[in-house]
DNA sequence: CTCATTCATAGCTCACCAGCTATACGCCAA
DNA sequence: TTGGCGTATAGCTGGTGAGCTATGAATGAG
């Protein structure tokens, strides 16, 4: 398999989309109109980005009358953090191995 | 400004490129030829991806004779982790606020 | 019912980029 | 120097996707 992280990375790679996600994280639930007001792009584009974020599991939507409220999905970034920590841990293991080697050379 | 995270996200969004970075993290320093052998794409493509990773500060290169050795750059993922933790912290603050609200309602 | 409002979808265009092949560049060996 | 090897660059092509406008669908107001 290509990693499950694939969709998360690809979804967050677009600046406009990531900015929308950031706003939802910082300011909580927002309607499409509210997001569009400061997104710098047209409403259909915002809707498209929100659909992409939803597909990636990064946001959830709640319908109320004519409006759709979007909010950030808690824990959605966990896989990303886990992956980054895993990558970093490999470096640390290498440094540990180097340390061991140096210790053995000291003896 | 568009965030500094922009280049990191964009660079890691491509599966082939991210796979190359992962290998460098897991297995340490590798030559272009060694990376190409298992990358599933041609050597020029691998070189191009490595150049992109270098531009993003994710890898470093070391020239030795005809070969170029690439390795993952320690700490390169820190901004990404910081960003994710920041986003997550907003959720937690909201939960704290909700807790406070519920406490006040109890009184 | 009729109209306005809010959002989603359709359909298009344009720019970007991942992939390729061909080739240039740099370095070692003979 | 000549040739072969490892890597980088040039130049092209196809596919993907972000943006737009126009329009459809659903709901609330009057």
Coordinates of C-alpha atoms (C1' of nucleotides) in Angstrom, one line a residue:
Chain A
X1 CA 0.0 0.0 0.0
X2 CA 0.9 3.6 -0.4
X3 CA 0.8 4.9 3.1
X4 CA -2.4 6.0 4.7
X5 CA -0.7 9.3 5.3
X6 CA -0.9 10.0 1.6
X7 CA -4.3 11.6 1.6
X8 CA -3.6 13.7 4.7
X9 CA -0.3 15.1 3.2
X10 CA -1.9 15.7 -0.2
X11 CA -4.9 17.4 1.3
X12 CA -2.9 19.7 3.6
X13 CA -0.4 20.5 0.8
X14 CA -2.6 23.2 -0.7
X15 CA -2.2 26.5 1.1
X16 CA -5.8 27.7 0.6
X17 CA -7.1 24.4 1.9
X18 CA -4.7 24.3 4.8
X19 CA -5.7 27.9 5.7
X20 CA -9.3 26.9 5.9
X21 CA -8.4 23.9 8.1
X22 CA -6.3 26.2 10.3
X23 CA -9.2 28.6 10.8
X24 CA -11.5 25.8 11.8
X25 CA -8.9 24.7 14.3
X26 CA -8.4 28.1 15.7
X27 CA -11.9 29.6 15.7
X28 CA -14.1 26.5 15.8
X29 CA -17.2 25.7 13.8
X30 CA -17.9 28.0 10.8
X31 CA -20.4 28.1 8.0
X32 CA -19.3 28.0 4.4
X33 CA -20.3 31.7 4.0
X34 CA -18.1 32.7 7.0
X35 CA -15.2 30.8 5.6
X36 CA -15.7 32.1 2.1
X37 CA -15.6 35.7 3.4
X38 CA -11.9 35.5 4.3
X39 CA -10.7 32.7 2.1
X40 CA -9.8 34.9 -0.9
X41 CA -11.4 32.5 -3.3
X42 CA -15.0 31.9 -4.6
X43 CA -17.6 30.0 -2.6
X44 CA -17.6 27.0 -4.9
X45 CA -13.9 26.6 -4.4
X46 CA -14.3 26.8 -0.6
X47 CA -17.0 24.1 -0.9
X48 CA -14.7 21.9 -2.9
X49 CA -11.9 22.3 -0.4
X50 CA -14.2 21.4 2.4
X51 CA -15.3 18.3 0.6
X52 CA -11.6 17.3 0.2
X53 CA -10.9 18.0 3.9
X54 CA -14.0 15.9 4.8
X55 CA -12.8 13.0 2.5
X56 CA -9.5 13.1 4.3
X57 CA -11.2 12.9 7.7
X58 CA -9.9 16.3 8.7
X59 CA -13.3 18.0 9.2
X60 CA -16.9 17.1 9.9
X61 CA -20.1 18.9 8.7
X62 CA -23.4 19.6 10.4
X63 CA -26.4 20.7 8.4
X64 CA -28.8 23.2 9.9
X65 CA -31.4 24.6 7.6
X66 CA -29.8 26.1 4.6
X67 CA -26.4 26.3 6.2
X68 CA -23.7 23.8 6.6
X69 CA -21.4 24.1 9.6
X70 CA -17.9 22.7 9.4
X71 CA -15.6 22.0 12.2
X72 CA -12.1 20.4 12.6
X73 CA -12.1 16.7 13.4
X74 CA -10.4 16.0 16.7
X75 CA -7.4 13.6 16.4
X76 CA -7.3 13.8 12.6
X77 CA -3.7 14.9 12.8
X78 CA -2.5 12.0 15.0
X79 CA -1.4 9.8 12.1
X80 CA 0.7 12.7 10.8
X81 CA 2.4 13.3 14.2
X82 CA 2.9 9.6 14.6
X83 CA 4.6 9.3 11.3
X84 CA 6.9 12.3 11.9
X85 CA 7.8 11.0 15.3
X86 CA 8.6 7.6 13.8
X87 CA 10.9 9.1 11.2
X88 CA 12.6 11.2 13.9
X89 CA 13.0 8.1 16.1
X90 CA 15.1 6.5 13.4
X91 CA 17.6 9.3 13.7
X92 CA 17.7 8.9 17.4
X93 CA 18.4 5.2 17.1
X94 CA 21.3 5.9 14.8
X95 CA 22.7 8.4 17.3
X96 CA 22.3 5.8 20.0
X97 CA 24.1 3.3 17.8
X98 CA 26.9 5.8 17.3
X99 CA 27.1 6.4 21.0
X100 CA 27.5 2.7 21.6
X101 CA 30.2 2.5 19.0
X102 CA 32.1 5.3 20.6
X103 CA 31.8 3.7 24.0
X104 CA 33.2 0.5 22.6
X105 CA 36.0 2.3 21.0
X106 CA 36.9 3.9 24.3
X107 CA 37.4 0.6 26.0
Chain B
X1 CA 3.0 35.2 4.4
X2 CA 2.0 31.8 3.3
X3 CA 3.3 29.6 6.1
X4 CA 6.8 28.2 6.1
X5 CA 5.2 24.8 6.4
X6 CA 4.1 25.2 2.8
X7 CA 7.2 23.8 1.2
X8 CA 7.4 20.9 3.7
X9 CA 3.8 19.8 3.1
X10 CA 4.1 20.2 -0.6
X11 CA 7.3 18.3 -0.8
X12 CA 6.1 15.4 1.3
X13 CA 2.8 15.2 -0.5
X14 CA 4.2 13.2 -3.4
X15 CA 4.3 9.5 -2.6
X16 CA 7.4 8.7 -4.5
X17 CA 9.3 11.5 -2.9
X18 CA 8.0 10.7 0.6
X19 CA 9.1 7.1 0.1
X20 CA 12.6 8.2 -0.8
X21 CA 12.7 10.4 2.4
X22 CA 11.4 7.5 4.5
X23 CA 14.1 5.2 3.2
X24 CA 16.7 7.8 4.1
X25 CA 15.2 8.0 7.6
X26 CA 15.0 4.3 8.1
X27 CA 18.2 3.1 6.5
X28 CA 20.5 6.1 6.7
X29 CA 22.7 7.5 4.0
X30 CA 22.3 6.2 0.5
X31 CA 23.7 6.9 -3.0
X32 CA 21.4 7.9 -5.8
X33 CA 22.0 4.6 -7.5
X34 CA 21.0 2.7 -4.4
X35 CA 17.8 4.8 -4.0
X36 CA 17.0 4.4 -7.7
X37 CA 17.3 0.6 -7.5
X38 CA 14.1 0.4 -5.4
X39 CA 12.3 3.6 -6.2
X40 CA 10.3 2.3 -9.2
X41 CA 11.2 5.4 -11.3
X42 CA 14.1 6.4 -13.4
X43 CA 17.3 7.8 -12.1
X44 CA 16.7 11.4 -13.3
X45 CA 13.4 11.4 -11.5
X46 CA 15.1 10.3 -8.3
X47 CA 17.7 13.0 -8.7
X48 CA 14.9 15.5 -9.2
X49 CA 13.1 14.4 -6.1
X50 CA 16.3 14.6 -4.1
X51 CA 16.8 18.1 -5.3
X52 CA 13.3 19.0 -4.1
X53 CA 13.9 17.4 -0.7
X54 CA 17.1 19.3 -0.4
X55 CA 15.4 22.6 -1.3
X56 CA 12.9 21.9 1.5
X57 CA 15.7 21.2 3.9
X58 CA 14.7 17.6 4.4
X59 CA 17.9 16.0 3.2
X60 CA 21.6 16.9 2.8
X61 CA 24.1 15.6 0.2
X62 CA 27.7 14.6 0.4
X63 CA 29.9 14.2 -2.7
X64 CA 32.5 11.5 -2.8
X65 CA 34.1 10.9 -6.1
X66 CA 31.5 10.2 -8.7
X67 CA 28.8 9.4 -6.1
X68 CA 26.5 11.6 -4.2
X69 CA 25.4 10.4 -0.8
X70 CA 22.1 11.7 0.6
X71 CA 20.9 11.5 4.1
X72 CA 17.8 12.8 6.1
X73 CA 18.3 16.1 7.8
X74 CA 17.8 15.9 11.5
X75 CA 15.1 18.1 12.9
X76 CA 13.6 18.9 9.5
X77 CA 10.2 17.6 10.6
X78 CA 10.1 19.7 13.8
X79 CA 8.1 22.5 12.1
X80 CA 5.5 20.0 10.9
X81 CA 5.1 18.5 14.4
X82 CA 5.0 21.9 16.0
X83 CA 2.2 23.0 13.6
X84 CA 0.2 19.8 14.2
X85 CA 0.5 20.1 18.0
X86 CA -0.5 23.8 17.8
X87 CA -3.6 22.8 15.8
X88 CA -4.4 20.1 18.3
X89 CA -3.9 22.4 21.2
X90 CA -6.8 24.6 19.9
X91 CA -9.1 21.7 20.3
X92 CA -8.0 21.1 23.8
X93 CA -8.5 24.7 24.7
X94 CA -12.0 24.5 23.4
X95 CA -12.6 21.4 25.5
X96 CA -11.3 23.2 28.5
X97 CA -13.6 26.1 27.8
X98 CA -16.5 23.7 27.5
X99 CA -15.5 22.1 30.8
X100 CA -15.5 25.5 32.5
X101 CA -18.9 26.3 31.0
X102 CA -20.3 23.0 32.4
X103 CA -18.8 23.8 35.8
X104 CA -20.4 27.2 35.9
X105 CA -23.7 25.6 34.8
X106 CA -23.5 23.2 37.7
X107 CA -23.3 25.9 40.3
Chain C
dC1 C1' -46.6 29.9 -3.9
dT2 C1' -42.7 32.8 -5.0
dC3 C1' -38.5 34.6 -4.2
dA4 C1' -34.1 35.1 -1.9
dT5 C1' -30.5 32.7 0.4
dT6 C1' -27.1 29.2 1.1
dC7 C1' -24.5 25.6 -0.4
dA8 C1' -23.1 21.9 -3.8
dT9 C1' -22.3 20.4 -8.5
dA10 C1' -21.1 20.8 -13.5
dG11 C1' -18.2 22.1 -16.9
dC12 C1' -14.4 24.5 -18.4
dT13 C1' -9.5 26.4 -18.6
dC14 C1' -4.9 27.0 -17.3
dA15 C1' -0.7 26.1 -14.7
dC16 C1' 2.0 23.0 -12.6
dC17 C1' 4.5 18.9 -12.0
dA18 C1' 5.8 13.9 -12.1
dG19 C1' 7.4 11.0 -15.3
dC20 C1' 10.1 9.9 -19.5
dT21 C1' 14.4 10.0 -22.9
dA22 C1' 18.5 12.1 -24.4
dT23 C1' 22.4 14.3 -23.2
dA24 C1' 25.8 16.9 -20.6
dC25 C1' 29.0 16.9 -16.7
dG26 C1' 32.4 15.2 -13.5
dC27 C1' 35.4 11.6 -11.9
dC28 C1' 38.1 7.3 -11.8
dA29 C1' 40.7 3.7 -14.4
dA30 C1' 43.6 2.1 -17.9
Chain D
dT1 C1' 43.6 10.7 -23.5
dT2 C1' 39.9 7.7 -23.9
dG3 C1' 36.3 5.2 -22.2
dG4 C1' 33.0 3.9 -18.7
dC5 C1' 30.4 5.0 -14.8
dG6 C1' 27.5 7.9 -11.5
dT7 C1' 24.7 11.9 -11.3
dA8 C1' 22.5 16.1 -12.9
dT9 C1' 20.2 18.8 -16.4
dA10 C1' 17.3 19.8 -20.5
dG11 C1' 13.3 19.4 -22.9
dC12 C1' 9.1 17.3 -23.8
dT13 C1' 4.3 15.2 -22.7
dG14 C1' 0.3 13.8 -20.1
dG15 C1' -2.5 13.9 -16.1
dT16 C1' -4.0 16.2 -12.2
dG17 C1' -6.1 19.7 -9.8
dA18 C1' -7.1 24.6 -8.3
dG19 C1' -9.5 28.3 -9.9
dC20 C1' -13.5 30.4 -12.4
dT21 C1' -18.7 31.1 -13.9
dA22 C1' -23.2 29.2 -14.4
dT23 C1' -26.6 26.6 -12.5
dG24 C1' -29.1 23.2 -9.6
dA25 C1' -31.0 21.9 -5.1
dA26 C1' -32.7 22.8 -0.8
dT27 C1' -34.6 25.6 2.7
dG28 C1' -36.5 29.9 5.1
dA29 C1' -39.1 34.3 4.6
dG30 C1' -43.0 36.8 3.2

